[in-house]
């Protein structure tokens, strides 16, 4: 069984930076593609970005490209979402997700508990 524990998030002002962490535990923890989705009030959950298990490849949605950076430390079984130049429209609950093959297609193997990010103007 795979478990994800998220940390970070909170309140920020426009232009600030925040970092989220996602620690994975369970079988083959370092072999998963890891990434984030977010869900704003009244909106559907949307893909933010992901990173391959080697950390060598990342992919981002257009809405965060150039501002957010995903990285991972397999020695710590942890992925990070560095959010820079935050905008009020980044306000959402952020969910970490993992899967052996893809978190962008189908349903990820596991989800984190979600963490709130609120950006004021």
CSV table of N, CA and C in Angstrom, one decimal:
chain,number,residue,atom,x,y,z
A,1,UNK,N,0.9,-1.2,0.0
A,1,UNK,CA,0.0,0.0,0.0
A,1,UNK,C,0.9,1.2,0.0
A,2,UNK,N,0.5,2.2,-0.8
A,2,UNK,CA,1.3,3.4,-0.9
A,2,UNK,C,0.6,4.5,-0.1
A,3,UNK,N,1.3,5.3,0.6
A,3,UNK,CA,0.8,6.4,1.4
A,3,UNK,C,1.6,7.7,1.1
A,4,UNK,N,0.8,8.8,1.0
A,4,UNK,CA,1.4,10.1,0.7
A,4,UNK,C,1.1,11.0,1.8
A,5,UNK,N,2.1,11.7,2.3
A,5,UNK,CA,1.9,12.7,3.3
A,5,UNK,C,2.4,14.1,2.8
A,6,UNK,N,1.5,15.0,2.7
A,6,UNK,CA,1.9,16.4,2.2
A,6,UNK,C,2.2,17.3,3.4
A,7,UNK,N,3.0,18.3,3.1
A,7,UNK,CA,3.3,19.4,4.0
A,7,UNK,C,3.6,20.6,3.3
A,8,UNK,N,3.6,21.7,4.0
A,8,UNK,CA,3.8,23.0,3.4
A,8,UNK,C,2.5,23.7,3.1
A,9,UNK,N,2.5,24.7,2.2
A,9,UNK,CA,1.3,25.4,1.9
A,9,UNK,C,1.1,26.5,2.9
A,10,UNK,N,-0.1,27.1,2.9
A,10,UNK,CA,-0.5,28.2,3.8
A,10,UNK,C,-0.9,29.4,3.1
A,11,UNK,N,-0.6,30.6,3.7
A,11,UNK,CA,-1.0,31.9,3.2
A,11,UNK,C,0.2,32.6,2.6
A,12,UNK,N,-0.1,33.3,1.5
A,12,UNK,CA,1.0,34.0,0.8
A,12,UNK,C,0.4,35.2,0.1
A,13,UNK,N,1.2,36.2,-0.2
A,13,UNK,CA,0.8,37.3,-0.9
A,13,UNK,C,1.2,37.1,-2.4
A,14,UNK,N,0.5,37.8,-3.3
A,14,UNK,CA,0.9,37.7,-4.7
A,14,UNK,C,2.4,38.1,-4.9
A,15,UNK,N,3.1,37.3,-5.6
A,15,UNK,CA,4.5,37.5,-5.8
A,15,UNK,C,5.4,36.7,-4.9
A,16,UNK,N,4.8,36.1,-3.9
A,16,UNK,CA,5.6,35.4,-2.9
A,16,UNK,C,5.8,34.0,-3.4
A,17,UNK,N,6.6,33.2,-2.6
A,17,UNK,CA,6.9,31.8,-2.9
A,17,UNK,C,6.5,30.9,-1.8
A,18,UNK,N,6.1,29.7,-2.1
A,18,UNK,CA,5.8,28.7,-1.1
A,18,UNK,C,6.3,27.4,-1.7
A,19,UNK,N,6.6,26.4,-0.8
A,19,UNK,CA,7.0,25.1,-1.2
A,19,UNK,C,6.2,24.0,-0.5
A,20,UNK,N,5.7,23.1,-1.3
A,20,UNK,CA,5.0,21.9,-0.8
A,20,UNK,C,5.9,20.7,-0.9
A,21,UNK,N,5.7,19.8,0.1
A,21,UNK,CA,6.5,18.6,0.1
A,21,UNK,C,5.5,17.4,0.1
A,22,UNK,N,5.9,16.3,-0.5
A,22,UNK,CA,5.1,15.1,-0.5
A,22,UNK,C,6.0,13.9,-0.3
A,23,UNK,N,5.8,13.3,0.8
A,23,UNK,CA,6.6,12.1,1.1
A,23,UNK,C,5.8,10.8,0.9
A,24,UNK,N,6.4,9.9,0.1
A,24,UNK,CA,5.7,8.7,-0.2
A,24,UNK,C,6.3,7.5,0.6
A,25,UNK,N,5.5,6.6,1.0
A,25,UNK,CA,6.0,5.4,1.7
A,25,UNK,C,5.3,4.2,1.1
A,26,UNK,N,5.9,3.0,1.2
A,26,UNK,CA,5.3,1.8,0.6
A,26,UNK,C,6.2,1.2,-0.4
A,27,UNK,N,5.7,0.2,-1.0
A,27,UNK,CA,6.5,-0.6,-2.0
A,27,UNK,C,7.0,0.2,-3.1
A,28,UNK,N,8.3,0.1,-3.5
A,28,UNK,CA,8.9,0.7,-4.6
A,28,UNK,C,8.6,2.3,-4.6
A,29,UNK,N,8.8,2.9,-3.4
A,29,UNK,CA,8.4,4.3,-3.3
A,29,UNK,C,9.2,5.2,-4.3
A,30,UNK,N,10.4,4.8,-4.6
A,30,UNK,CA,11.2,5.7,-5.4
A,30,UNK,C,10.9,5.5,-6.9
A,31,UNK,N,10.1,4.5,-7.3
A,31,UNK,CA,9.8,4.2,-8.7
A,31,UNK,C,8.6,4.9,-9.3
A,32,UNK,N,8.0,5.7,-8.5
A,32,UNK,CA,6.7,6.3,-9.0
A,32,UNK,C,7.0,7.6,-9.6
A,33,UNK,N,6.1,7.9,-10.6
A,33,UNK,CA,6.0,9.3,-11.1
A,33,UNK,C,5.2,10.0,-10.0
A,34,UNK,N,5.7,11.2,-9.7
A,34,UNK,CA,5.1,12.0,-8.7
A,34,UNK,C,4.7,13.4,-9.2
A,35,UNK,N,3.6,13.9,-8.7
A,35,UNK,CA,3.2,15.2,-9.2
A,35,UNK,C,2.1,15.8,-8.3
A,36,UNK,N,1.5,16.9,-8.8
A,36,UNK,CA,0.5,17.6,-8.1
A,36,UNK,C,-0.7,17.9,-9.0
A,37,UNK,N,-1.8,17.9,-8.4
A,37,UNK,CA,-3.1,18.5,-8.9
A,37,UNK,C,-3.5,19.6,-8.0
A,38,UNK,N,-4.4,20.4,-8.4
A,38,UNK,CA,-5.0,21.4,-7.5
A,38,UNK,C,-6.5,21.5,-7.8
A,39,UNK,N,-7.2,22.0,-6.8
A,39,UNK,CA,-8.7,22.2,-7.0
A,39,UNK,C,-9.1,23.4,-6.3
A,40,UNK,N,-9.6,24.4,-7.0
A,40,UNK,CA,-10.1,25.6,-6.5
A,40,UNK,C,-11.5,25.5,-6.2
A,41,UNK,N,-12.1,26.3,-5.3
A,41,UNK,CA,-13.5,26.2,-5.0
A,41,UNK,C,-14.4,26.3,-6.2
A,42,UNK,N,-15.3,25.4,-6.3
A,42,UNK,CA,-16.2,25.4,-7.4
A,42,UNK,C,-15.7,25.0,-8.8
A,43,UNK,N,-14.4,24.5,-8.8
A,43,UNK,CA,-13.8,24.1,-10.0
A,43,UNK,C,-13.4,22.6,-10.0
A,44,UNK,N,-13.1,22.1,-11.1
A,44,UNK,CA,-12.6,20.7,-11.2
A,44,UNK,C,-11.2,20.6,-10.8
A,45,UNK,N,-10.8,19.5,-10.4
A,45,UNK,CA,-9.4,19.2,-10.1
A,45,UNK,C,-8.6,19.3,-11.4
A,46,UNK,N,-7.4,20.0,-11.3
A,46,UNK,CA,-6.6,20.2,-12.5
A,46,UNK,C,-5.2,19.8,-12.3
A,47,UNK,N,-4.6,19.3,-13.3
A,47,UNK,CA,-3.2,18.8,-13.3
A,47,UNK,C,-2.3,20.1,-13.2
A,48,UNK,N,-1.3,20.0,-12.3
A,48,UNK,CA,-0.3,21.0,-12.2
A,48,UNK,C,1.0,20.7,-12.8
A,49,UNK,N,1.6,19.5,-12.5
A,49,UNK,CA,2.9,19.1,-13.0
A,49,UNK,C,3.3,17.8,-12.4
A,50,UNK,N,4.3,17.2,-13.1
A,50,UNK,CA,4.8,15.9,-12.5
A,50,UNK,C,6.3,15.8,-12.8
A,51,UNK,N,6.9,14.8,-12.2
A,51,UNK,CA,8.3,14.5,-12.4
A,51,UNK,C,8.5,13.0,-12.5
A,52,UNK,N,9.4,12.5,-13.4
A,52,UNK,CA,9.7,11.1,-13.5
A,52,UNK,C,10.4,10.6,-12.3
A,53,UNK,N,10.5,9.3,-12.1
A,53,UNK,CA,11.1,8.7,-10.9
A,53,UNK,C,12.6,9.0,-10.9
A,54,UNK,N,13.2,9.3,-12.0
A,54,UNK,CA,14.6,9.6,-12.0
A,54,UNK,C,14.8,11.1,-11.7
A,55,UNK,N,13.8,11.9,-11.8
A,55,UNK,CA,13.9,13.3,-11.6
A,55,UNK,C,14.4,14.0,-12.8
A,56,UNK,N,14.6,13.3,-13.9
A,56,UNK,CA,15.2,13.9,-15.1
A,56,UNK,C,14.2,14.6,-16.0
A,57,UNK,N,13.0,14.3,-15.9
A,57,UNK,CA,12.0,14.9,-16.7
A,57,UNK,C,10.8,15.5,-15.9
A,58,UNK,N,10.4,16.7,-16.2
A,58,UNK,CA,9.3,17.3,-15.6
A,58,UNK,C,8.3,17.8,-16.7
A,59,UNK,N,7.1,17.9,-16.3
A,59,UNK,CA,6.0,18.4,-17.2
A,59,UNK,C,5.1,19.3,-16.4
A,60,UNK,N,4.7,20.4,-17.0
A,60,UNK,CA,3.9,21.4,-16.3
A,60,UNK,C,2.7,21.8,-17.1
A,61,UNK,N,1.6,22.2,-16.4
A,61,UNK,CA,0.5,22.8,-17.1
A,61,UNK,C,0.9,24.2,-17.6
A,62,UNK,N,0.2,24.7,-18.6
A,62,UNK,CA,0.6,26.0,-19.1
A,62,UNK,C,0.4,27.1,-18.0
A,63,UNK,N,-0.6,26.9,-17.1
A,63,UNK,CA,-0.9,27.9,-16.1
A,63,UNK,C,0.2,28.1,-15.1
A,64,UNK,N,1.1,27.1,-14.9
A,64,UNK,CA,2.2,27.3,-13.9
A,64,UNK,C,3.6,27.2,-14.5
A,65,UNK,N,3.6,26.9,-15.8
A,65,UNK,CA,4.9,26.8,-16.5
A,65,UNK,C,5.7,28.1,-16.3
A,66,UNK,N,7.0,27.9,-15.9
A,66,UNK,CA,7.9,29.1,-15.7
A,66,UNK,C,7.8,29.7,-14.3
A,67,UNK,N,6.8,29.2,-13.5
A,67,UNK,CA,6.7,29.7,-12.2
A,67,UNK,C,6.9,28.6,-11.1
A,68,UNK,N,6.4,27.5,-11.4
A,68,UNK,CA,6.5,26.3,-10.5
A,68,UNK,C,7.6,25.4,-10.9
A,69,UNK,N,8.2,24.8,-10.0
A,69,UNK,CA,9.3,23.8,-10.2
A,69,UNK,C,9.1,22.6,-9.4
A,70,UNK,N,9.1,21.4,-10.0
A,70,UNK,CA,8.9,20.2,-9.3
A,70,UNK,C,10.3,19.4,-9.3
A,71,UNK,N,10.6,19.0,-8.1
A,71,UNK,CA,11.9,18.2,-8.0
A,71,UNK,C,11.6,17.0,-7.0
A,72,UNK,N,12.6,16.1,-6.9
A,72,UNK,CA,12.4,15.0,-6.0
A,72,UNK,C,13.7,14.6,-5.4
A,73,UNK,N,13.7,14.0,-4.2
A,73,UNK,CA,14.8,13.5,-3.6
A,73,UNK,C,14.5,12.0,-3.3
A,74,UNK,N,14.9,11.1,-4.1
A,74,UNK,CA,14.6,9.7,-3.9
A,74,UNK,C,15.2,9.1,-2.6
A,75,UNK,N,16.2,9.7,-2.1
A,75,UNK,CA,16.8,9.2,-0.8
A,75,UNK,C,15.9,9.5,0.3
A,76,UNK,N,15.0,10.5,0.1
A,76,UNK,CA,14.0,10.9,1.2
A,76,UNK,C,12.6,10.5,0.7
A,77,UNK,N,12.5,9.8,-0.4
A,77,UNK,CA,11.2,9.5,-0.9
A,77,UNK,C,10.2,10.7,-0.9
A,78,UNK,N,10.7,11.8,-1.3
A,78,UNK,CA,10.0,13.1,-1.2
A,78,UNK,C,10.1,13.9,-2.5
A,79,UNK,N,9.0,14.4,-2.9
A,79,UNK,CA,8.9,15.3,-4.1
A,79,UNK,C,8.6,16.7,-3.5
A,80,UNK,N,9.0,17.7,-4.3
A,80,UNK,CA,8.8,19.1,-3.9
A,80,UNK,C,8.1,19.9,-5.0
A,81,UNK,N,7.2,20.8,-4.6
A,81,UNK,CA,6.6,21.7,-5.6
A,81,UNK,C,7.0,23.1,-5.1
A,82,UNK,N,7.9,23.7,-5.8
A,82,UNK,CA,8.3,25.1,-5.5
A,82,UNK,C,7.5,26.0,-6.3
A,83,UNK,N,6.7,26.9,-5.6
A,83,UNK,CA,5.8,27.8,-6.3
A,83,UNK,C,6.3,29.2,-6.1
A,84,UNK,N,6.7,29.8,-7.2
A,84,UNK,CA,7.2,31.1,-7.3
A,84,UNK,C,6.2,32.1,-8.0
A,85,UNK,N,6.4,33.3,-7.7
A,85,UNK,CA,5.5,34.4,-8.4
A,85,UNK,C,4.1,34.0,-8.2
A,86,UNK,N,3.7,33.7,-7.0
A,86,UNK,CA,2.3,33.2,-6.8
A,86,UNK,C,1.3,34.3,-7.2
A,87,UNK,N,0.1,33.8,-7.7
A,87,UNK,CA,-1.0,34.7,-8.1
A,87,UNK,C,-2.2,34.3,-7.3
A,88,UNK,N,-3.1,35.2,-7.2
A,88,UNK,CA,-4.4,34.9,-6.5
A,88,UNK,C,-5.1,33.6,-7.1
A,89,UNK,N,-5.0,33.5,-8.4
A,89,UNK,CA,-5.6,32.4,-9.1
A,89,UNK,C,-4.9,31.0,-8.8
A,90,UNK,N,-3.8,31.1,-8.1
A,90,UNK,CA,-3.2,29.8,-7.6
A,90,UNK,C,-3.8,29.3,-6.4
A,91,UNK,N,-4.7,30.0,-5.8
A,91,UNK,CA,-5.4,29.6,-4.6
A,91,UNK,C,-6.2,28.3,-4.8
A,92,UNK,N,-5.9,27.3,-4.1
A,92,UNK,CA,-6.5,26.0,-4.3
A,92,UNK,C,-6.1,25.0,-3.2
A,93,UNK,N,-6.7,23.9,-3.1
A,93,UNK,CA,-6.2,22.8,-2.4
A,93,UNK,C,-5.3,22.0,-3.3
A,94,UNK,N,-4.1,21.8,-2.9
A,94,UNK,CA,-3.1,21.0,-3.7
A,94,UNK,C,-3.0,19.6,-3.3
A,95,UNK,N,-3.0,18.7,-4.2
A,95,UNK,CA,-3.0,17.3,-3.9
A,95,UNK,C,-1.8,16.6,-4.6
A,96,UNK,N,-1.0,15.9,-3.9
A,96,UNK,CA,0.1,15.2,-4.4
A,96,UNK,C,-0.5,13.8,-4.9
A,97,UNK,N,0.1,13.3,-6.0
A,97,UNK,CA,-0.3,12.0,-6.6
A,97,UNK,C,0.9,11.3,-7.1
A,98,UNK,N,0.7,9.9,-7.1
A,98,UNK,CA,1.8,9.1,-7.6
A,98,UNK,C,1.2,8.0,-8.5
A,99,UNK,N,2.0,7.5,-9.4
A,99,UNK,CA,1.6,6.3,-10.2
A,99,UNK,C,2.8,5.8,-10.8
A,100,UNK,N,2.8,4.5,-11.1
A,100,UNK,CA,3.9,3.8,-11.8
A,100,UNK,C,4.1,4.3,-13.2
A,101,UNK,N,3.0,4.6,-13.9
A,101,UNK,CA,3.1,4.9,-15.3
A,101,UNK,C,2.8,6.4,-15.7
A,102,UNK,N,1.7,6.9,-15.1
A,102,UNK,CA,1.3,8.3,-15.4
A,102,UNK,C,0.3,8.8,-14.5
A,103,UNK,N,0.4,10.0,-14.0
A,103,UNK,CA,-0.6,10.6,-13.2
A,103,UNK,C,-1.6,11.4,-14.0
A,104,UNK,N,-1.2,11.6,-15.3
A,104,UNK,CA,-2.0,12.5,-16.2
A,104,UNK,C,-3.1,11.7,-16.9
A,105,UNK,N,-2.9,10.4,-17.0
A,105,UNK,CA,-3.9,9.5,-17.7
A,105,UNK,C,-4.5,8.5,-16.6
A,106,UNK,N,-5.8,8.4,-16.6
A,106,UNK,CA,-6.4,7.5,-15.7
A,106,UNK,C,-6.4,8.0,-14.3
A,107,UNK,N,-6.5,7.2,-13.3
A,107,UNK,CA,-6.6,7.5,-11.9
A,107,UNK,C,-5.2,7.2,-11.2
A,108,UNK,N,-4.6,8.1,-10.6
A,108,UNK,CA,-3.3,7.8,-9.9
A,108,UNK,C,-3.5,6.7,-8.9
A,109,UNK,N,-2.4,6.0,-8.6
A,109,UNK,CA,-2.4,5.0,-7.6
A,109,UNK,C,-2.7,5.5,-6.2
A,110,UNK,N,-2.2,6.6,-5.9
A,110,UNK,CA,-2.5,7.2,-4.6
A,110,UNK,C,-2.5,8.7,-4.6
A,111,UNK,N,-3.2,9.3,-3.6
A,111,UNK,CA,-3.4,10.7,-3.4
A,111,UNK,C,-2.9,11.1,-2.1
A,112,UNK,N,-2.3,12.3,-2.0
A,112,UNK,CA,-2.1,12.9,-0.7
A,112,UNK,C,-3.4,13.4,-0.1
A,113,UNK,N,-3.3,13.9,1.2
A,113,UNK,CA,-4.5,14.4,1.9
A,113,UNK,C,-4.9,15.8,1.4
A,114,UNK,N,-4.0,16.5,0.7
A,114,UNK,CA,-4.4,17.8,0.2
A,114,UNK,C,-3.9,18.9,1.2
A,115,UNK,N,-3.4,20.0,0.7
A,115,UNK,CA,-3.0,21.1,1.5
A,115,UNK,C,-3.4,22.4,0.9
A,116,UNK,N,-3.9,23.3,1.7
A,116,UNK,CA,-4.5,24.5,1.2
A,116,UNK,C,-3.4,25.6,0.9
A,117,UNK,N,-3.5,26.2,-0.2
A,117,UNK,CA,-2.6,27.3,-0.6
A,117,UNK,C,-3.6,28.5,-0.9
A,118,UNK,N,-3.4,29.6,-0.2
A,118,UNK,CA,-4.2,30.8,-0.4
A,118,UNK,C,-3.3,32.0,-0.7
A,119,UNK,N,-3.6,32.6,-1.8
A,119,UNK,CA,-2.7,33.7,-2.2
A,119,UNK,C,-3.6,35.0,-2.3
A,120,UNK,N,-3.2,36.0,-1.5
A,120,UNK,CA,-4.0,37.2,-1.5
A,120,UNK,C,-3.3,38.3,-2.5
A,121,UNK,N,-4.1,39.2,-2.9
A,121,UNK,CA,-3.6,40.2,-3.9
A,121,UNK,C,-3.1,41.4,-3.2
